[in-house]
């Protein structure tokens, strides 16, 4: 596995690697965990070459504290990737990725004004900026994204369509801790007590799935929100039940679409997201 830190080195390495066949790409912000490794494993199965990027992208953070507190440990990340089947790691600096400010404004319509887009203004524009830059240089055949960031996946698919990019977006399952908590780099910011209590989030989502049809959509939204908020460690920012393609609210269970319950919860100062397909 090779590590490169500049776009020039990346281009040189990619020229050689592309001669081996298809390229699978896993973009990350580091602080890698088993969820990331499962993305890399998926990429390894479907391609001849696997590239992983590690870059905490400042343009997708709308809160400076959140950016500063985001966990970073390149050596630990490289150790985790060592036996994963990854061929090339690209870990650039901010100056390398943004030699000049990126002023591009992407437009995603209503899929970006709800949920994460509503509570983290500018977040998805930053995600689109960095992912489009990475796609442009790496030119992967397939790129792998976790379903935990459900809305991000929808945004990326839309961006690929808008820009006519020749890359297949491959969604990958949410990987969970034994207690059900969705794996996330942010979990390492939780103390032991918070980690235990954060498991209430996924466990409530699993229970909610069993209540579909027994409670109305509105009742279920209230039930989930109240149950999680009754835990003193947790504070729900939103819980919404949405159509999986346009991300707009569902009013009735009878609607003929796939329904996803998406949630953002503060556990202390740490913001966690999760989701569950309800039908
Ligand atoms: O999901 C993430 O870790 C990031 O949003 C991504 C896709 C690597 C872009 O910075």
Short mmCIF file of C-alpha atoms and ligand atoms in Angstrom, two decimals:
data_model
loop_
_atom_site.label_atom_id
_atom_site.label_comp_id
_atom_site.label_asym_id
_atom_site.label_seq_id
_atom_site.Cartn_x
_atom_site.Cartn_y
_atom_site.Cartn_z
CA UNK A 1 0.00 0.00 0.00
CA UNK A 2 1.39 3.37 -1.04
CA UNK A 3 0.79 6.76 0.61
CA UNK A 4 0.77 9.94 -1.48
CA UNK A 5 0.12 13.48 -0.27
CA UNK A 6 0.16 15.64 -3.38
CA UNK A 7 -2.06 15.76 -6.47
CA UNK A 8 1.05 15.40 -8.64
CA UNK A 9 2.04 12.14 -6.87
CA UNK A 10 -1.56 10.96 -7.03
CA UNK A 11 -1.72 11.56 -10.79
CA UNK A 12 1.55 9.71 -11.31
CA UNK A 13 0.43 6.72 -9.23
CA UNK A 14 -3.00 6.62 -10.86
CA UNK A 15 -1.49 6.49 -14.34
CA UNK A 16 0.23 3.24 -13.43
CA UNK A 17 -2.59 1.76 -11.32
CA UNK A 18 -5.22 2.32 -14.01
CA UNK A 19 -3.34 -0.07 -16.29
CA UNK A 20 -4.28 -2.87 -13.84
CA UNK A 21 -8.04 -2.49 -14.49
CA UNK A 22 -11.03 -0.97 -12.72
CA UNK A 23 -10.54 1.51 -9.89
CA UNK A 24 -12.70 1.48 -6.75
CA UNK A 25 -12.58 4.59 -4.59
CA UNK A 26 -13.47 5.12 -0.92
CA UNK A 27 -13.46 8.79 0.15
CA UNK A 28 -13.06 9.28 3.92
CA UNK A 29 -12.22 11.93 6.47
CA UNK A 30 -10.01 9.48 8.38
CA UNK A 31 -10.48 8.33 12.00
CA UNK A 32 -11.19 5.05 10.30
CA UNK A 33 -13.33 2.32 11.87
CA UNK A 34 -14.80 -1.01 10.80
CA UNK A 35 -17.48 0.78 8.78
CA UNK A 36 -14.80 2.30 6.55
CA UNK A 37 -12.99 -1.01 6.31
CA UNK A 38 -16.19 -2.66 5.09
CA UNK A 39 -16.37 0.00 2.32
CA UNK A 40 -12.79 -0.86 1.37
CA UNK A 41 -13.63 -4.58 1.38
CA UNK A 42 -16.61 -3.94 -0.92
CA UNK A 43 -14.32 -1.94 -3.21
CA UNK A 44 -11.75 -4.73 -3.18
CA UNK A 45 -14.36 -7.29 -4.28
CA UNK A 46 -15.60 -5.18 -7.19
CA UNK A 47 -12.36 -3.75 -8.62
CA UNK A 48 -8.74 -4.42 -9.54
CA UNK A 49 -7.41 -1.36 -7.73
CA UNK A 50 -8.61 0.35 -4.54
CA UNK A 51 -7.87 3.96 -3.62
CA UNK A 52 -8.77 5.52 -0.24
CA UNK A 53 -8.64 9.27 0.44
CA UNK A 54 -8.17 10.67 3.93
CA UNK A 55 -8.99 14.35 4.16
CA UNK A 56 -10.92 16.34 6.75
CA UNK A 57 -12.63 18.69 4.34
CA UNK A 58 -13.03 22.16 5.89
CA UNK A 59 -15.60 23.39 3.35
CA UNK A 60 -18.24 20.92 4.59
CA UNK A 61 -18.08 22.07 8.23
CA UNK A 62 -20.43 24.88 9.16
CA UNK A 63 -19.14 24.91 12.73
CA UNK A 64 -15.48 25.68 13.46
CA UNK A 65 -15.50 23.78 16.82
CA UNK A 66 -16.78 20.69 15.04
CA UNK A 67 -13.96 20.98 12.46
CA UNK A 68 -11.31 21.45 15.15
CA UNK A 69 -12.58 18.58 17.30
CA UNK A 70 -12.88 16.16 14.38
CA UNK A 71 -10.57 13.22 15.25
CA UNK A 72 -7.36 12.90 13.19
CA UNK A 73 -4.74 10.15 13.38
CA UNK A 74 -3.08 9.30 10.06
CA UNK A 75 -0.74 6.62 11.49
CA UNK A 76 -3.62 4.71 13.09
CA UNK A 77 -5.60 5.02 9.83
CA UNK A 78 -2.70 3.63 7.79
CA UNK A 79 -2.40 0.71 10.22
CA UNK A 80 -6.08 -0.08 9.84
CA UNK A 81 -5.81 0.02 6.06
CA UNK A 82 -2.63 -2.06 5.88
CA UNK A 83 -4.40 -5.43 5.46
CA UNK A 84 -7.62 -4.19 3.90
CA UNK A 85 -6.73 -4.58 0.23
CA UNK A 86 -6.21 -0.84 -0.31
CA UNK A 87 -3.52 -0.08 -2.92
CA UNK A 88 -3.17 3.68 -2.61
CA UNK A 89 -3.92 6.19 0.14
CA UNK A 90 -4.28 9.86 -0.79
CA UNK A 91 -3.90 12.10 2.29
CA UNK A 92 -3.50 15.70 1.06
CA UNK A 93 -3.20 18.93 3.04
CA UNK A 94 -5.87 21.63 2.85
CA UNK A 95 -3.54 23.80 0.72
CA UNK A 96 -3.06 20.91 -1.68
CA UNK A 97 -6.81 20.35 -2.16
CA UNK A 98 -7.74 24.03 -2.18
CA UNK A 99 -4.81 25.93 -3.75
CA UNK A 100 -7.40 28.63 -4.47
CA UNK A 101 -10.80 29.01 -2.78
CA UNK A 102 -13.48 26.83 -4.32
CA UNK A 103 -16.36 29.20 -5.10
CA UNK A 104 -18.51 26.68 -6.91
CA UNK A 105 -22.15 26.59 -5.83
CA UNK A 106 -23.98 23.35 -6.43
CA UNK A 107 -27.76 23.28 -6.61
CA UNK A 108 -29.57 20.17 -5.42
CA UNK A 109 -33.07 21.60 -4.96
CA UNK A 110 -35.29 20.17 -2.25
CA UNK A 111 -33.04 17.21 -1.41
CA UNK A 112 -30.52 19.62 0.16
CA UNK A 113 -32.89 21.88 2.10
CA UNK A 114 -34.16 19.18 4.47
CA UNK A 115 -32.59 17.35 7.45
CA UNK A 116 -28.75 17.69 7.38
CA UNK A 117 -28.99 20.45 4.78
CA UNK A 118 -31.39 22.41 6.98
CA UNK A 119 -29.36 22.08 10.18
CA UNK A 120 -25.90 22.28 8.56
CA UNK A 121 -26.22 25.02 5.90
CA UNK A 122 -23.53 24.76 3.23
CA UNK A 123 -22.56 21.25 4.33
CA UNK A 124 -23.56 19.49 1.13
CA UNK A 125 -22.03 22.17 -1.07
CA UNK A 126 -18.73 21.44 0.68
CA UNK A 127 -19.22 17.69 0.26
CA UNK A 128 -19.93 18.16 -3.46
CA UNK A 129 -16.87 20.40 -3.85
CA UNK A 130 -14.46 17.89 -2.37
CA UNK A 131 -16.00 14.73 -3.83
CA UNK A 132 -16.11 16.26 -7.33
CA UNK A 133 -12.44 17.30 -7.01
CA UNK A 134 -11.49 13.79 -5.85
CA UNK A 135 -13.51 12.12 -8.62
CA UNK A 136 -11.89 14.46 -11.14
CA UNK A 137 -8.36 13.42 -10.20
CA UNK A 138 -8.86 9.76 -9.29
CA UNK A 139 -11.42 9.04 -12.04
CA UNK A 140 -12.76 5.94 -10.29
CA UNK A 141 -15.03 3.42 -12.00
CA UNK A 142 -16.94 2.91 -8.75
CA UNK A 143 -17.11 4.91 -5.51
CA UNK A 144 -18.34 3.51 -2.19
CA UNK A 145 -20.46 5.42 0.34
CA UNK A 146 -22.01 4.26 3.60
CA UNK A 147 -25.79 4.30 3.98
CA UNK A 148 -25.42 5.87 7.43
CA UNK A 149 -25.03 9.20 5.61
CA UNK A 150 -28.23 8.57 3.72
CA UNK A 151 -28.81 12.13 2.54
CA UNK A 152 -25.15 12.50 1.49
CA UNK A 153 -25.56 9.45 -0.73
CA UNK A 154 -28.63 11.02 -2.41
CA UNK A 155 -26.70 14.27 -2.94
CA UNK A 156 -23.69 12.46 -4.43
CA UNK A 157 -25.92 10.51 -6.83
CA UNK A 158 -27.52 13.79 -7.90
CA UNK A 159 -24.11 15.45 -8.37
CA UNK A 160 -22.89 12.55 -10.53
CA UNK A 161 -25.99 12.92 -12.71
CA UNK A 162 -25.69 16.72 -12.98
CA UNK A 163 -22.02 16.54 -14.00
CA UNK A 164 -22.42 13.42 -16.18
CA UNK A 165 -19.59 11.75 -14.29
CA UNK A 166 -18.70 8.24 -15.47
CA UNK A 167 -18.65 6.74 -11.98
CA UNK A 168 -20.98 4.20 -10.38
CA UNK A 169 -22.02 5.07 -6.83
CA UNK A 170 -22.22 1.97 -4.64
CA UNK A 171 -24.22 2.28 -1.39
CA UNK A 172 -22.94 0.09 1.46
CA UNK A 173 -24.76 -1.15 4.59
CA UNK A 174 -24.54 0.61 7.94
CA UNK A 175 -22.07 -1.19 10.21
CA UNK A 176 -23.03 -1.16 13.89
CA UNK A 177 -21.33 -1.68 17.23
CA UNK A 178 -22.49 -4.70 19.27
CA UNK A 179 -24.92 -2.43 21.14
CA UNK A 180 -26.45 -1.22 17.85
CA UNK A 181 -24.80 2.21 17.70
CA UNK A 182 -24.01 3.06 14.06
CA UNK A 183 -20.24 3.20 13.60
CA UNK A 184 -18.95 6.73 13.12
CA UNK A 185 -15.65 8.53 13.51
CA UNK A 186 -17.46 10.81 15.96
CA UNK A 187 -18.15 7.89 18.33
CA UNK A 188 -14.60 8.17 19.63
CA UNK A 189 -15.46 11.61 20.99
CA UNK A 190 -18.00 9.97 23.34
CA UNK A 191 -17.04 8.88 26.86
CA UNK A 192 -18.06 5.41 28.10
CA UNK A 193 -21.28 6.60 29.70
CA UNK A 194 -22.28 8.51 26.55
CA UNK A 195 -21.46 5.51 24.33
CA UNK A 196 -23.78 3.32 26.41
CA UNK A 197 -26.59 5.84 26.27
CA UNK A 198 -26.10 6.58 22.55
CA UNK A 199 -27.18 2.99 21.83
CA UNK A 200 -30.74 4.13 22.70
CA UNK A 201 -30.81 5.92 19.33
CA UNK A 202 -30.54 2.81 17.15
CA UNK A 203 -32.53 0.66 19.57
CA UNK A 204 -35.40 3.14 19.36
CA UNK A 205 -35.20 3.09 15.56
CA UNK A 206 -35.38 -0.74 15.60
CA UNK A 207 -38.48 -0.54 17.84
CA UNK A 208 -40.00 2.12 15.58
CA UNK A 209 -39.83 -0.28 12.64
CA UNK A 210 -42.04 -2.70 14.58
CA UNK A 211 -44.61 0.07 15.18
CA UNK A 212 -45.13 0.98 11.50
CA UNK A 213 -48.86 0.73 10.77
CA UNK A 214 -49.70 0.47 14.50
CA UNK A 215 -49.05 4.18 14.97
CA UNK A 216 -49.63 6.91 12.36
CA UNK A 217 -46.56 8.54 10.78
CA UNK A 218 -47.05 11.62 12.99
CA UNK A 219 -47.48 9.52 16.15
CA UNK A 220 -44.38 7.50 15.37
CA UNK A 221 -42.29 10.65 14.85
CA UNK A 222 -43.47 11.95 18.23
CA UNK A 223 -42.91 8.59 19.93
CA UNK A 224 -39.30 8.27 18.69
CA UNK A 225 -38.49 11.89 19.57
CA UNK A 226 -39.96 11.66 23.08
CA UNK A 227 -38.39 8.29 23.84
CA UNK A 228 -34.90 9.46 22.91
CA UNK A 229 -35.30 12.86 24.56
CA UNK A 230 -36.36 11.16 27.81
CA UNK A 231 -32.73 9.99 28.12
CA UNK A 232 -30.81 12.81 29.88
CA UNK A 233 -27.73 12.30 27.65
CA UNK A 234 -29.62 12.69 24.38
CA UNK A 235 -31.24 15.56 22.53
CA UNK A 236 -32.97 14.97 19.19
CA UNK A 237 -32.28 17.59 16.54
CA UNK A 238 -34.67 15.99 14.05
CA UNK A 239 -36.37 12.72 13.33
CA UNK A 240 -38.07 12.62 9.94
CA UNK A 241 -39.73 9.88 7.95
CA UNK A 242 -39.02 10.51 4.28
CA UNK A 243 -39.30 9.06 0.80
CA UNK A 244 -35.95 7.44 -0.01
CA UNK A 245 -35.53 9.18 -3.37
CA UNK A 246 -36.82 12.75 -2.96
CA UNK A 247 -36.25 12.92 0.84
CA UNK A 248 -39.59 14.66 1.35
CA UNK A 249 -41.87 13.89 4.30
CA UNK A 250 -44.17 10.92 4.19
CA UNK A 251 -47.71 11.60 5.38
CA UNK A 252 -49.22 8.08 5.30
CA UNK A 253 -47.88 4.54 5.48
CA UNK A 254 -50.05 3.64 2.45
CA UNK A 255 -47.88 5.74 0.11
CA UNK A 256 -46.21 3.52 -2.42
CA UNK A 257 -42.53 4.27 -1.80
CA UNK A 258 -39.63 3.24 0.38
CA UNK A 259 -39.74 5.08 3.71
CA UNK A 260 -36.65 5.91 5.71
CA UNK A 261 -36.57 7.24 9.26
CA UNK A 262 -33.60 9.64 9.50
CA UNK A 263 -32.37 11.03 12.79
CA UNK A 264 -29.79 13.45 14.20
CA UNK A 265 -29.18 13.46 17.93
CA UNK A 266 -26.79 15.31 20.20
CA UNK A 267 -25.15 13.08 22.78
CA UNK A 268 -23.48 15.69 24.96
CA UNK A 269 -21.59 17.83 22.43
CA UNK A 270 -21.32 15.08 19.84
CA UNK A 271 -23.77 15.07 16.95
CA UNK A 272 -24.72 11.59 15.76
CA UNK A 273 -26.85 10.53 12.78
CA UNK A 274 -28.52 7.25 11.94
CA UNK A 275 -31.40 5.95 9.84
CA UNK A 276 -33.55 2.92 9.23
CA UNK A 277 -35.63 1.69 6.30
CA UNK A 278 -39.14 1.34 7.71
CA UNK A 279 -40.73 -0.84 5.00
O1 LIG B 1 -18.67 10.91 4.49
C1 LIG B 1 -17.57 11.47 4.64
O2 LIG B 1 -16.69 11.02 5.37
C2 LIG B 1 -17.31 12.78 3.91
O3 LIG B 1 -18.45 13.56 3.83
C3 LIG B 1 -16.68 12.59 2.53
C4 LIG B 1 -17.61 11.86 1.59
C5 LIG B 1 -15.37 11.82 2.67
C6 LIG B 1 -16.37 13.95 1.90
O4 LIG B 1 -15.48 14.68 2.68
#
